[in-house]
Short mmCIF file of C-alpha atoms in Angstrom, two decimals:
data_model
loop_
_atom_site.label_atom_id
_atom_site.label_comp_id
_atom_site.label_asym_id
_atom_site.label_seq_id
_atom_site.Cartn_x
_atom_site.Cartn_y
_atom_site.Cartn_z
CA UNK A 1 -31.63 21.54 -57.67
CA UNK A 2 -29.34 21.85 -60.67
CA UNK A 3 -28.51 18.61 -62.43
CA UNK A 4 -24.95 17.31 -62.17
CA UNK A 5 -22.56 18.31 -64.93
CA UNK A 6 -19.90 15.62 -64.69
CA UNK A 7 -19.79 12.05 -65.81
CA UNK A 8 -18.77 9.57 -63.10
CA UNK A 9 -17.73 5.97 -62.89
CA UNK A 10 -17.19 4.22 -59.62
CA UNK A 11 -15.71 1.05 -58.22
CA UNK A 12 -17.36 -0.13 -55.03
CA UNK A 13 -15.82 -2.85 -52.88
CA UNK A 14 -17.77 -4.54 -50.14
CA UNK A 15 -17.25 -7.75 -48.25
CA UNK A 16 -19.21 -10.38 -46.42
CA UNK A 17 -18.08 -12.54 -43.53
CA UNK A 18 -20.10 -15.63 -42.57
CA UNK A 19 -23.20 -14.50 -44.34
CA UNK A 20 -25.19 -14.67 -47.52
CA UNK A 21 -24.94 -11.41 -49.46
CA UNK A 22 -27.53 -12.31 -52.10
CA UNK A 23 -29.44 -15.59 -52.27
CA UNK A 24 -30.20 -17.33 -55.54
CA UNK A 25 -33.91 -18.22 -55.80
CA UNK A 26 -32.98 -20.88 -58.36
CA UNK A 27 -30.67 -22.69 -55.98
CA UNK A 28 -32.69 -22.80 -52.77
CA UNK A 29 -31.27 -19.48 -51.57
CA UNK A 30 -27.64 -20.47 -51.77
CA UNK A 31 -25.37 -17.50 -52.34
CA UNK A 32 -25.30 -16.67 -56.04
CA UNK A 33 -22.37 -18.21 -57.84
CA UNK A 34 -21.11 -17.79 -61.35
CA UNK A 35 -21.21 -21.43 -62.44
CA UNK A 36 -18.13 -21.12 -64.65
CA UNK A 37 -15.72 -19.36 -62.35
CA UNK A 38 -17.26 -19.99 -58.91
CA UNK A 39 -17.06 -16.29 -58.21
CA UNK A 40 -19.85 -15.02 -56.01
CA UNK A 41 -22.40 -12.66 -57.56
CA UNK A 42 -24.58 -9.88 -56.21
CA UNK A 43 -27.15 -8.55 -58.65
CA UNK A 44 -27.59 -4.91 -59.52
CA UNK A 45 -31.14 -4.91 -58.19
CA UNK A 46 -29.96 -6.19 -54.82
CA UNK A 47 -27.67 -3.19 -54.39
CA UNK A 48 -30.31 -0.78 -55.67
CA UNK A 49 -32.76 -2.11 -53.10
CA UNK A 50 -30.28 -1.33 -50.32
CA UNK A 51 -29.70 2.17 -51.67
CA UNK A 52 -33.45 2.78 -51.67
CA UNK A 53 -33.78 1.48 -48.13
CA UNK A 54 -30.96 3.67 -46.90
CA UNK A 55 -32.43 6.77 -48.50
CA UNK A 56 -35.84 6.16 -46.99
CA UNK A 57 -34.21 5.77 -43.58
CA UNK A 58 -32.10 8.88 -43.86
CA UNK A 59 -34.68 11.12 -45.47
CA UNK A 60 -37.81 9.81 -43.74
CA UNK A 61 -40.15 10.97 -46.48
CA UNK A 62 -38.89 14.53 -46.62
CA UNK A 63 -40.30 16.18 -49.74
CA UNK A 64 -38.50 15.17 -52.89
CA UNK A 65 -37.01 12.02 -51.36
CA UNK A 66 -39.94 9.64 -51.34
CA UNK A 67 -39.22 6.11 -52.54
CA UNK A 68 -41.57 4.65 -55.11
CA UNK A 69 -40.48 1.02 -54.88
CA UNK A 70 -41.01 0.43 -51.19
CA UNK A 71 -40.53 -2.47 -48.86
CA UNK A 72 -43.03 -2.75 -46.05
CA UNK A 73 -40.22 -3.02 -43.56
CA UNK A 74 -39.15 0.54 -44.19
CA UNK A 75 -42.55 2.18 -44.29
CA UNK A 76 -42.16 5.07 -41.98
CA UNK A 77 -45.35 6.96 -42.26
CA UNK A 78 -45.61 7.98 -38.61
CA UNK A 79 -43.06 10.63 -39.36
CA UNK A 80 -44.84 12.07 -42.35
CA UNK A 81 -43.41 15.47 -42.77
CA UNK A 82 -45.55 18.31 -43.96
CA UNK A 83 -45.55 17.94 -47.67
CA UNK A 84 -45.23 20.94 -49.90
CA UNK A 85 -47.02 20.52 -53.16
CA UNK A 86 -44.84 21.42 -56.08
CA UNK A 87 -46.60 23.04 -58.94
CA UNK A 88 -45.06 22.09 -62.20
CA UNK A 89 -45.85 23.59 -65.53
CA UNK A 90 -45.08 21.61 -68.64
CA UNK A 91 -42.20 23.35 -70.31
CA UNK A 92 -43.36 23.02 -73.85
CA UNK A 93 -46.98 23.72 -74.58
CA UNK A 94 -46.57 22.90 -78.23
CA UNK A 95 -46.50 19.20 -77.51
CA UNK A 96 -49.55 17.15 -78.34
CA UNK A 97 -51.81 16.99 -75.33
CA UNK A 98 -51.16 13.35 -74.47
CA UNK A 99 -47.42 13.76 -74.61
CA UNK A 100 -47.44 16.95 -72.59
CA UNK A 101 -49.55 15.21 -69.98
CA UNK A 102 -47.19 12.27 -69.83
CA UNK A 103 -44.22 14.56 -69.55
CA UNK A 104 -45.86 16.41 -66.72
CA UNK A 105 -46.46 13.17 -64.83
CA UNK A 106 -42.90 12.11 -65.42
CA UNK A 107 -41.48 15.40 -64.21
CA UNK A 108 -43.58 15.31 -61.10
CA UNK A 109 -42.47 11.76 -60.35
CA UNK A 110 -38.81 12.69 -60.83
CA UNK A 111 -39.17 15.68 -58.56
CA UNK A 112 -40.79 13.78 -55.73
CA UNK A 113 -39.27 10.32 -55.85
CA UNK A 114 -35.58 9.81 -55.31
CA UNK A 115 -35.50 6.36 -56.87
CA UNK A 116 -37.32 7.49 -60.00
CA UNK A 117 -34.87 10.36 -60.37
CA UNK A 118 -31.86 8.13 -59.81
CA UNK A 119 -32.66 4.76 -61.36
CA UNK A 120 -35.59 5.60 -63.60
CA UNK A 121 -39.03 4.06 -63.79
CA UNK A 122 -41.55 2.87 -66.29
CA UNK A 123 -44.99 4.43 -66.28
CA UNK A 124 -48.07 3.24 -68.05
CA UNK A 125 -48.26 6.05 -70.52
CA UNK A 126 -47.79 5.01 -74.09
CA UNK A 127 -45.77 8.06 -75.03
CA UNK A 128 -42.01 7.84 -74.93
CA UNK A 129 -41.78 10.31 -72.11
CA UNK A 130 -43.65 7.87 -69.90
CA UNK A 131 -40.37 6.11 -69.37
CA UNK A 132 -37.55 7.53 -67.32
CA UNK A 133 -34.02 6.35 -67.74
CA UNK A 134 -32.16 7.26 -64.62
CA UNK A 135 -28.57 8.46 -64.66
CA UNK A 136 -27.24 5.85 -62.24
CA UNK A 137 -26.45 2.48 -63.73
CA UNK A 138 -25.07 -0.42 -61.71
CA UNK A 139 -23.62 -3.66 -62.99
CA UNK A 140 -23.54 -7.03 -61.25
CA UNK A 141 -20.98 -7.25 -58.45
CA UNK A 142 -18.74 -10.28 -58.47
CA UNK A 143 -16.26 -11.52 -55.94
CA UNK A 144 -12.54 -11.10 -56.51
CA UNK A 145 -11.81 -14.76 -55.80
CA UNK A 146 -14.00 -17.83 -56.10
CA UNK A 147 -16.19 -18.26 -53.02
CA UNK A 148 -17.02 -21.57 -51.39
CA UNK A 149 -20.46 -21.45 -49.81
CA UNK A 150 -20.89 -23.51 -46.67
CA UNK A 151 -24.07 -25.14 -45.54
CA UNK A 152 -24.69 -24.76 -41.85
CA UNK A 153 -27.30 -26.98 -40.24
CA UNK A 154 -29.11 -25.50 -37.28
CA UNK A 155 -31.73 -26.78 -34.88
CA UNK A 156 -34.73 -25.05 -33.44
CA UNK A 157 -36.14 -26.06 -30.09
CA UNK A 158 -39.70 -25.62 -31.21
CA UNK A 159 -42.11 -26.88 -33.81
CA UNK A 160 -44.69 -25.03 -35.80
CA UNK A 161 -47.68 -27.33 -35.72
CA UNK A 162 -49.39 -29.66 -33.28
CA UNK A 163 -49.01 -32.48 -35.76
CA UNK A 164 -45.26 -32.17 -35.74
CA UNK A 165 -45.16 -32.19 -31.97
CA UNK A 166 -47.19 -35.38 -31.85
CA UNK A 167 -45.02 -37.03 -34.46
CA UNK A 168 -41.93 -36.38 -32.38
CA UNK A 169 -43.74 -37.37 -29.19
CA UNK A 170 -42.88 -34.12 -27.48
CA UNK A 171 -39.26 -33.88 -28.57
CA UNK A 172 -40.11 -30.72 -30.47
CA UNK A 173 -37.09 -30.09 -32.60
CA UNK A 174 -36.75 -28.99 -36.19
CA UNK A 175 -33.68 -28.73 -38.34
CA UNK A 176 -32.95 -25.76 -40.51
CA UNK A 177 -30.27 -24.74 -42.95
CA UNK A 178 -28.25 -21.64 -43.51
CA UNK A 179 -25.98 -21.04 -46.41
CA UNK A 180 -23.05 -18.77 -45.79
CA UNK A 181 -19.99 -17.49 -47.56
CA UNK A 182 -17.10 -17.66 -45.04
CA UNK A 183 -15.54 -14.62 -46.65
CA UNK A 184 -15.94 -12.82 -49.94
CA UNK A 185 -14.75 -9.47 -51.23
CA UNK A 186 -17.07 -8.22 -53.94
CA UNK A 187 -16.46 -5.57 -56.55
CA UNK A 188 -19.23 -3.59 -58.22
CA UNK A 189 -18.97 -1.09 -61.05
CA UNK A 190 -21.30 1.84 -61.56
CA UNK A 191 -21.89 4.60 -64.09
CA UNK A 192 -23.49 8.00 -63.70
CA UNK A 193 -24.45 9.93 -66.80
CA UNK A 194 -24.70 13.70 -66.57
CA UNK A 195 -26.80 13.84 -69.70
CA UNK A 196 -29.48 11.57 -68.31
CA UNK A 197 -29.30 13.49 -65.03
CA UNK A 198 -30.36 16.61 -66.95
CA UNK A 199 -33.55 14.84 -67.93
CA UNK A 200 -34.51 13.67 -64.48
CA UNK A 201 -33.14 16.57 -62.44
CA UNK A 202 -30.61 14.43 -60.54
CA UNK A 203 -28.45 17.00 -58.74
CA UNK A 204 -25.31 17.26 -56.60
CA UNK A 205 -27.25 16.67 -53.40
CA UNK A 206 -28.64 13.45 -54.86
CA UNK A 207 -25.16 12.42 -55.90
CA UNK A 208 -23.82 12.92 -52.38
CA UNK A 209 -26.74 10.89 -51.13
CA UNK A 210 -25.82 8.06 -53.52
CA UNK A 211 -22.24 8.06 -52.19
CA UNK A 212 -23.52 8.14 -48.62
CA UNK A 213 -25.91 5.29 -49.22
CA UNK A 214 -23.20 3.13 -50.79
CA UNK A 215 -20.95 3.74 -47.81
CA UNK A 216 -23.63 3.23 -45.15
CA UNK A 217 -26.20 0.90 -46.64
CA UNK A 218 -24.96 -2.27 -44.96
CA UNK A 219 -25.07 -0.58 -41.55
CA UNK A 220 -28.86 -0.60 -41.76
CA UNK A 221 -29.30 -3.94 -43.43
CA UNK A 222 -28.34 -6.31 -40.65
CA UNK A 223 -30.14 -9.60 -40.51
CA UNK A 224 -29.65 -13.24 -39.58
CA UNK A 225 -28.92 -14.17 -43.15
CA UNK A 226 -26.49 -11.41 -44.07
CA UNK A 227 -23.73 -12.05 -41.59
CA UNK A 228 -21.28 -9.20 -41.46
CA UNK A 229 -21.32 -7.06 -44.54
CA UNK A 230 -19.34 -3.86 -44.85
CA UNK A 231 -18.54 -1.30 -47.48
CA UNK A 232 -14.78 -1.28 -47.84
CA UNK A 233 -13.79 1.06 -50.65
CA UNK A 234 -15.56 3.52 -52.88
CA UNK A 235 -13.35 4.87 -55.63
CA UNK A 236 -14.95 7.52 -57.79
CA UNK A 237 -13.71 8.69 -61.18
CA UNK A 238 -14.94 12.17 -61.94
CA UNK A 239 -14.67 13.40 -65.51
CA UNK A 240 -14.46 17.14 -65.89
CA UNK A 241 -17.13 17.22 -68.57
CA UNK A 242 -20.53 15.60 -69.06
CA UNK A 243 -19.38 13.36 -71.92
CA UNK A 244 -16.35 12.11 -70.07
CA UNK A 245 -12.67 12.02 -70.96
CA UNK A 246 -11.74 8.37 -70.87
CA UNK A 247 -13.16 4.95 -71.67
CA UNK A 248 -14.80 3.40 -68.64
CA UNK A 249 -12.90 0.12 -68.92
CA UNK A 250 -9.53 1.88 -68.69
CA UNK A 251 -10.58 3.57 -65.48
CA UNK A 252 -11.84 0.33 -63.96
CA UNK A 253 -8.56 -1.34 -64.92
CA UNK A 254 -6.72 1.27 -62.85
CA UNK A 255 -8.21 -0.19 -59.68
CA UNK A 256 -6.42 -3.40 -58.83
CA UNK A 257 -7.40 -5.73 -56.04
CA UNK A 258 -4.86 -8.41 -55.24
CA UNK A 259 -4.15 -10.88 -52.48
CA UNK A 260 -1.43 -9.83 -50.09
CA UNK A 261 1.93 -11.09 -51.29
CA UNK A 262 2.77 -14.60 -50.21
CA UNK A 263 -0.83 -15.31 -49.21
CA UNK A 264 -2.14 -16.13 -52.66
CA UNK A 265 -2.61 -19.82 -51.96
CA UNK A 266 -4.46 -19.52 -48.69
CA UNK A 267 -8.18 -18.83 -48.48
CA UNK A 268 -8.95 -15.18 -47.75
CA UNK A 269 -10.82 -14.57 -44.52
CA UNK A 270 -10.68 -10.83 -44.01
CA UNK A 271 -10.27 -7.57 -45.88
CA UNK A 272 -6.69 -7.31 -44.66
CA UNK A 273 -5.89 -10.34 -46.83
CA UNK A 274 -6.33 -8.08 -49.86
CA UNK A 275 -4.43 -5.13 -51.24
CA UNK A 276 -6.27 -2.44 -53.13
CA UNK A 277 -4.23 -0.13 -55.31
CA UNK A 278 -5.30 2.69 -57.59
CA UNK A 279 -2.89 3.38 -60.39
CA UNK A 280 -3.44 7.13 -60.66
CA UNK A 281 -0.66 7.37 -63.25
CA UNK A 282 -2.73 5.51 -65.81
CA UNK A 283 -5.78 7.70 -65.36
CA UNK A 284 -5.99 10.05 -68.35
CA UNK A 285 -6.08 13.84 -68.22
CA UNK A 286 -9.42 15.35 -67.32
CA UNK A 287 -10.39 12.57 -64.92
CA UNK A 288 -9.86 12.91 -61.21
CA UNK A 289 -9.86 10.03 -58.75
CA UNK A 290 -11.60 10.46 -55.42
CA UNK A 291 -11.52 7.86 -52.71
CA UNK A 292 -14.74 8.39 -50.82
CA UNK A 293 -14.03 5.50 -48.48
CA UNK B 1 -13.66 10.53 -96.57
CA UNK B 2 -14.58 7.39 -94.71
CA UNK B 3 -18.29 7.10 -94.37
CA UNK B 4 -18.82 4.18 -92.02
CA UNK B 5 -17.65 3.39 -88.52
CA UNK B 6 -16.32 0.25 -86.91
CA UNK B 7 -16.71 -0.24 -83.22
CA UNK B 8 -15.50 -3.06 -81.04
CA UNK B 9 -17.83 -3.73 -78.13
CA UNK B 10 -17.50 -6.28 -75.38
CA UNK B 11 -18.80 -7.15 -71.94
CA UNK B 12 -19.09 -9.86 -69.34
CA UNK B 13 -22.79 -10.51 -69.81
CA UNK B 14 -25.50 -9.58 -72.28
CA UNK B 15 -29.21 -10.11 -72.79
CA UNK B 16 -30.75 -9.35 -76.18
CA UNK B 17 -34.21 -10.55 -75.29
CA UNK B 18 -36.22 -12.51 -77.81
CA UNK B 19 -39.62 -10.84 -78.16
CA UNK B 20 -41.37 -14.23 -77.92
CA UNK B 21 -39.63 -14.96 -74.62
CA UNK B 22 -39.85 -11.77 -72.67
CA UNK B 23 -41.30 -12.87 -69.34
CA UNK B 24 -38.61 -15.36 -68.51
CA UNK B 25 -36.11 -13.64 -70.75
CA UNK B 26 -34.14 -15.65 -73.24
CA UNK B 27 -31.46 -13.87 -75.18
CA UNK B 28 -30.82 -14.17 -78.89
CA UNK B 29 -27.52 -15.85 -79.75
CA UNK B 30 -26.00 -12.59 -80.88
CA UNK B 31 -26.60 -8.86 -80.61
CA UNK B 32 -29.53 -7.56 -82.63
CA UNK B 33 -29.09 -4.68 -85.07
CA UNK B 34 -31.51 -2.76 -82.86
CA UNK B 35 -29.32 -3.15 -79.77
CA UNK B 36 -26.22 -2.28 -81.81
CA UNK B 37 -27.93 0.91 -82.96
CA UNK B 38 -28.71 1.73 -79.33
CA UNK B 39 -25.03 1.45 -78.44
CA UNK B 40 -24.02 3.80 -81.26
CA UNK B 41 -26.74 6.24 -80.22
CA UNK B 42 -25.46 6.16 -76.64
CA UNK B 43 -22.17 7.52 -77.97
CA UNK B 44 -23.51 10.03 -80.49
CA UNK B 45 -26.89 10.74 -81.98
CA UNK B 46 -28.85 13.73 -83.18
CA UNK B 47 -32.29 13.83 -84.80
CA UNK B 48 -30.48 14.79 -88.00
CA UNK B 49 -28.95 11.34 -88.39
CA UNK B 50 -30.12 7.74 -88.45
CA UNK B 51 -27.69 4.91 -87.76
CA UNK B 52 -27.78 1.91 -90.10
CA UNK B 53 -26.06 -1.32 -89.05
CA UNK B 54 -24.31 -3.02 -91.97
CA UNK B 55 -22.51 -5.94 -90.45
CA UNK B 56 -22.06 -7.65 -87.12
CA UNK B 57 -18.99 -9.77 -86.47
CA UNK B 58 -19.14 -12.17 -83.54
CA UNK B 59 -15.73 -12.73 -81.95
CA UNK B 60 -16.38 -15.05 -79.04
CA UNK B 61 -18.13 -18.40 -78.65
CA UNK B 62 -21.86 -18.22 -77.96
CA UNK B 63 -22.49 -19.31 -74.36
CA UNK B 64 -25.48 -18.96 -72.08
CA UNK B 65 -26.07 -18.79 -68.35
CA UNK B 66 -29.24 -18.53 -66.30
CA UNK B 67 -29.96 -16.06 -63.55
CA UNK B 68 -33.14 -15.65 -61.51
CA UNK B 69 -34.09 -12.40 -59.84
CA UNK B 70 -36.94 -10.87 -57.91
CA UNK B 71 -38.67 -8.41 -60.17
CA UNK B 72 -41.86 -6.39 -60.05
CA UNK B 73 -44.67 -6.84 -62.48
CA UNK B 74 -46.43 -3.52 -62.65
CA UNK B 75 -45.73 -0.12 -64.09
CA UNK B 76 -46.56 3.14 -62.41
CA UNK B 77 -50.11 3.97 -63.34
CA UNK B 78 -50.71 7.34 -64.89
CA UNK B 79 -54.10 7.65 -63.18
CA UNK B 80 -52.76 7.36 -59.66
CA UNK B 81 -49.94 9.79 -60.41
CA UNK B 82 -52.46 12.34 -61.72
CA UNK B 83 -54.60 12.06 -58.65
CA UNK B 84 -51.56 12.40 -56.41
CA UNK B 85 -50.64 15.58 -58.26
CA UNK B 86 -54.15 16.89 -57.74
CA UNK B 87 -54.08 16.02 -54.06
CA UNK B 88 -50.61 17.50 -53.80
CA UNK B 89 -49.18 14.63 -51.79
CA UNK B 90 -47.15 11.52 -52.48
CA UNK B 91 -48.90 9.66 -49.68
CA UNK B 92 -50.19 6.31 -50.84
CA UNK B 93 -48.38 6.62 -54.13
CA UNK B 94 -45.82 3.86 -54.08
CA UNK B 95 -45.41 0.27 -55.03
CA UNK B 96 -45.03 -2.32 -52.28
CA UNK B 97 -42.59 -4.74 -53.83
CA UNK B 98 -43.52 -7.72 -51.67
CA UNK B 99 -47.08 -7.64 -52.95
CA UNK B 100 -45.97 -7.44 -56.51
CA UNK B 101 -43.09 -9.85 -56.61
CA UNK B 102 -42.30 -12.00 -59.59
CA UNK B 103 -39.30 -14.27 -59.66
CA UNK B 104 -38.11 -14.44 -63.19
CA UNK B 105 -35.24 -16.29 -64.72
CA UNK B 106 -33.23 -14.83 -67.56
CA UNK B 107 -31.12 -16.87 -69.91
CA UNK B 108 -28.31 -14.53 -70.78
CA UNK B 109 -25.14 -14.53 -72.84
CA UNK B 110 -21.74 -14.77 -71.18
CA UNK B 111 -18.54 -13.02 -72.18
CA UNK B 112 -19.40 -11.43 -75.51
CA UNK B 113 -17.46 -9.35 -78.02
CA UNK B 114 -18.67 -7.97 -81.33
CA UNK B 115 -17.50 -5.68 -84.08
CA UNK B 116 -20.30 -3.45 -85.29
CA UNK B 117 -19.93 -1.92 -88.71
CA UNK B 118 -22.39 0.84 -89.40
CA UNK B 119 -22.97 4.07 -91.25
CA UNK B 120 -25.57 6.77 -90.88
CA UNK B 121 -28.01 8.48 -93.16
CA UNK B 122 -29.23 12.03 -92.90
CA UNK B 123 -32.87 12.41 -91.98
CA UNK B 124 -35.41 15.03 -92.94
CA UNK B 125 -34.64 16.82 -89.67
CA UNK B 126 -31.12 17.66 -90.83
CA UNK B 127 -30.48 21.37 -90.94
CA UNK B 128 -28.13 23.27 -93.21
CA UNK B 129 -25.25 22.95 -90.75
CA UNK B 130 -25.57 19.18 -90.49
CA UNK B 131 -23.09 17.44 -92.71
CA UNK B 132 -22.11 13.78 -92.74
CA UNK B 133 -18.51 14.67 -92.13
CA UNK B 134 -19.36 16.64 -89.02
CA UNK B 135 -21.34 13.87 -87.38
CA UNK B 136 -18.79 11.26 -88.38
CA UNK B 137 -16.04 13.33 -86.80
CA UNK B 138 -18.02 13.80 -83.62
CA UNK B 139 -18.68 10.09 -83.36
CA UNK B 140 -15.09 9.09 -84.04
CA UNK B 141 -13.74 11.66 -81.62
CA UNK B 142 -16.04 10.48 -78.86
CA UNK B 143 -15.47 6.79 -79.48
CA UNK B 144 -11.68 7.30 -79.48
CA UNK B 145 -11.81 9.12 -76.16
CA UNK B 146 -14.32 6.76 -74.61
CA UNK B 147 -16.88 9.53 -74.28
CA UNK B 148 -20.58 8.86 -74.26
CA UNK B 149 -23.92 10.46 -73.69
CA UNK B 150 -24.96 7.67 -71.37
CA UNK B 151 -23.21 4.39 -70.63
CA UNK B 152 -24.00 1.97 -73.45
CA UNK B 153 -25.32 -1.44 -72.46
CA UNK B 154 -25.59 -4.94 -73.87
CA UNK B 155 -29.35 -5.28 -74.15
CA UNK B 156 -30.24 -4.33 -70.57
CA UNK B 157 -28.72 -1.64 -68.41
CA UNK B 158 -27.20 -3.92 -65.77
CA UNK B 159 -24.81 -5.29 -68.40
CA UNK B 160 -22.52 -2.42 -69.38
CA UNK B 161 -20.89 -2.39 -72.80
CA UNK B 162 -17.26 -1.39 -73.14
CA UNK B 163 -16.20 -0.09 -76.50
CA UNK B 164 -13.24 0.94 -78.59
CA UNK B 165 -13.12 2.52 -82.02
CA UNK B 166 -11.47 0.37 -84.66
CA UNK B 167 -9.34 2.64 -86.80
CA UNK B 168 -9.00 2.34 -90.58
CA UNK B 169 -6.38 -0.15 -91.59
CA UNK B 170 -6.38 -2.08 -88.34
CA UNK B 171 -5.88 -5.81 -88.89
CA UNK B 172 -9.08 -7.82 -88.39
CA UNK B 173 -9.60 -9.24 -84.92
CA UNK B 174 -9.46 -12.96 -84.27
CA UNK B 175 -12.77 -14.78 -84.53
CA UNK B 176 -13.22 -17.84 -82.32
CA UNK B 177 -12.92 -21.15 -84.18
CA UNK B 178 -16.28 -22.39 -82.95
CA UNK B 179 -17.94 -19.78 -85.16
CA UNK B 180 -16.44 -21.09 -88.40
CA UNK B 181 -18.83 -22.37 -91.02
CA UNK B 182 -22.39 -21.37 -91.67
CA UNK B 183 -24.96 -21.07 -88.93
CA UNK B 184 -28.59 -20.14 -89.39
CA UNK B 185 -29.74 -18.09 -86.41
CA UNK B 186 -33.35 -18.08 -87.57
CA UNK B 187 -35.60 -15.08 -87.66
CA UNK B 188 -34.26 -12.29 -85.54
CA UNK B 189 -35.45 -8.82 -84.68
CA UNK B 190 -33.89 -6.34 -87.05
CA UNK B 191 -35.21 -3.11 -85.62
CA UNK B 192 -38.36 -1.14 -85.08
CA UNK B 193 -39.69 1.19 -87.69
CA UNK B 194 -40.67 4.28 -85.74
CA UNK B 195 -41.91 6.17 -88.79
CA UNK B 196 -45.60 5.87 -88.13
CA UNK B 197 -46.48 3.38 -85.47
CA UNK B 198 -43.74 1.32 -83.89
CA UNK B 199 -43.54 -1.79 -86.06
CA UNK B 200 -40.92 -4.50 -85.44
CA UNK B 201 -39.10 -5.84 -88.48
CA UNK B 202 -37.47 -9.26 -88.64
CA UNK B 203 -34.79 -10.76 -90.84
CA UNK B 204 -33.23 -14.16 -91.32
CA UNK B 205 -29.87 -13.96 -89.61
CA UNK B 206 -27.19 -16.16 -91.14
CA UNK B 207 -23.75 -16.24 -89.64
CA UNK B 208 -20.92 -17.07 -92.03
CA UNK B 209 -17.61 -17.59 -90.23
CA UNK B 210 -18.78 -15.31 -87.45
CA UNK B 211 -20.07 -12.54 -89.71
CA UNK B 212 -23.73 -11.59 -90.02
CA UNK B 213 -24.61 -9.29 -92.90
CA UNK B 214 -27.51 -7.06 -91.95
CA UNK B 215 -29.86 -6.16 -94.81
CA UNK B 216 -31.27 -2.63 -94.94
CA UNK B 217 -34.47 -2.21 -92.94
CA UNK B 218 -36.53 -1.47 -96.04
CA UNK B 219 -35.20 -4.34 -98.15
CA UNK B 220 -37.09 -7.37 -99.37
CA UNK B 221 -35.42 -9.78 -96.97
CA UNK B 222 -36.84 -7.91 -94.01
CA UNK B 223 -40.38 -8.62 -92.91
CA UNK B 224 -42.58 -6.54 -90.71
#
């Protein structure tokens, strides 16, 4: 697979209705909130996890698309496909032995593991080539407007232990809590470097898979805590050379998300309460805008 | 011919981790010369040149925020990769994140903006067709157009750095009032010396009205 030859930036919009997109371990699993602005947050690693999970579902361990950082829930080894060993020769035999060895390991990992090729990985070799920087870089996603998490108390008609049952003299009820965001539209920014893709062998097919996973990842991540999450917009800026043709911040500024006119003072409760516009006029020469979703 | 460059960089969040607080990361108050060098190298670098940071100007008030994330604690082990290569299968070669989970908090900077002033020196790897003017032109051209080799970041890759070249003769940018006066930032990582082994060097960072002068790596003020 030939590595990609264009630089990309992307704006990814997704929303949540009555769910918790990303809990904060510091705050008893409340949805993450930026304490200064009350905007909701979703960390980069949360989104990367979902991309990995989607890829392992779609590719089911086909050669070259294994996932190194796995969750047990997605282990799918019953469908192990016949694996074709890839023989790799180190490109440069002039390297010192240790470095050549490390490079060989790294190359093999990049070839076989989608997440290593895409996001990078750190390996325990002391040489510099034991570290892979992947081409795809994601920043924290934050909500367009401040979100107000709600605490929902729920009851369960069962208890876990005998002791509890005795204490309640057979009433057998426990209370639980859920934290939800009634509605939040989140915006994430991402970067894809063609030059780092050269080093890990991240190709066009991988790129399409990244777009597919962004669009579909919430469809396979349903759970009691998440509520309804959906990918809403994926706007990709493609530069016609590997170094790019425009500053990233200008491109991101071209994507504006506003409340529908006249509704600014009411709380948003659905995606139709927002207007997304892409100002293609302000996008410099040599950058094309693609709306993948 | 101008010899140095001035770059404005900014971002929503940043984490320039203190080496003594790496597990539950705590950021330095300001960008380290090492991180600033990394940003310049993300835009343009060749083995023929070595970036030297001269001055860091802090434009925005220093504010922190804490964030806790699930992380993993191990690296991929070279031994198990080798044996997987020998066996010719990736089976069993993965990391189960639930078994290796570490929740770590990071104390990070919020809403930062800096002006980095730097120049570069030619290294022994410079060939006959490497001239200072050429590399300076390449850097300026890229920085003007917003081009980069890979997206620069503010300490860690999840915090992207936006940048803009500051042209000669531009009026100085406003420095926040809270940065007026003298502030001792204590000993701070200057950069690593990669010459032989990788040795960290430290310097005493003093901020005068928002400006930190960075001594050369090999000077007396810098300790390894």
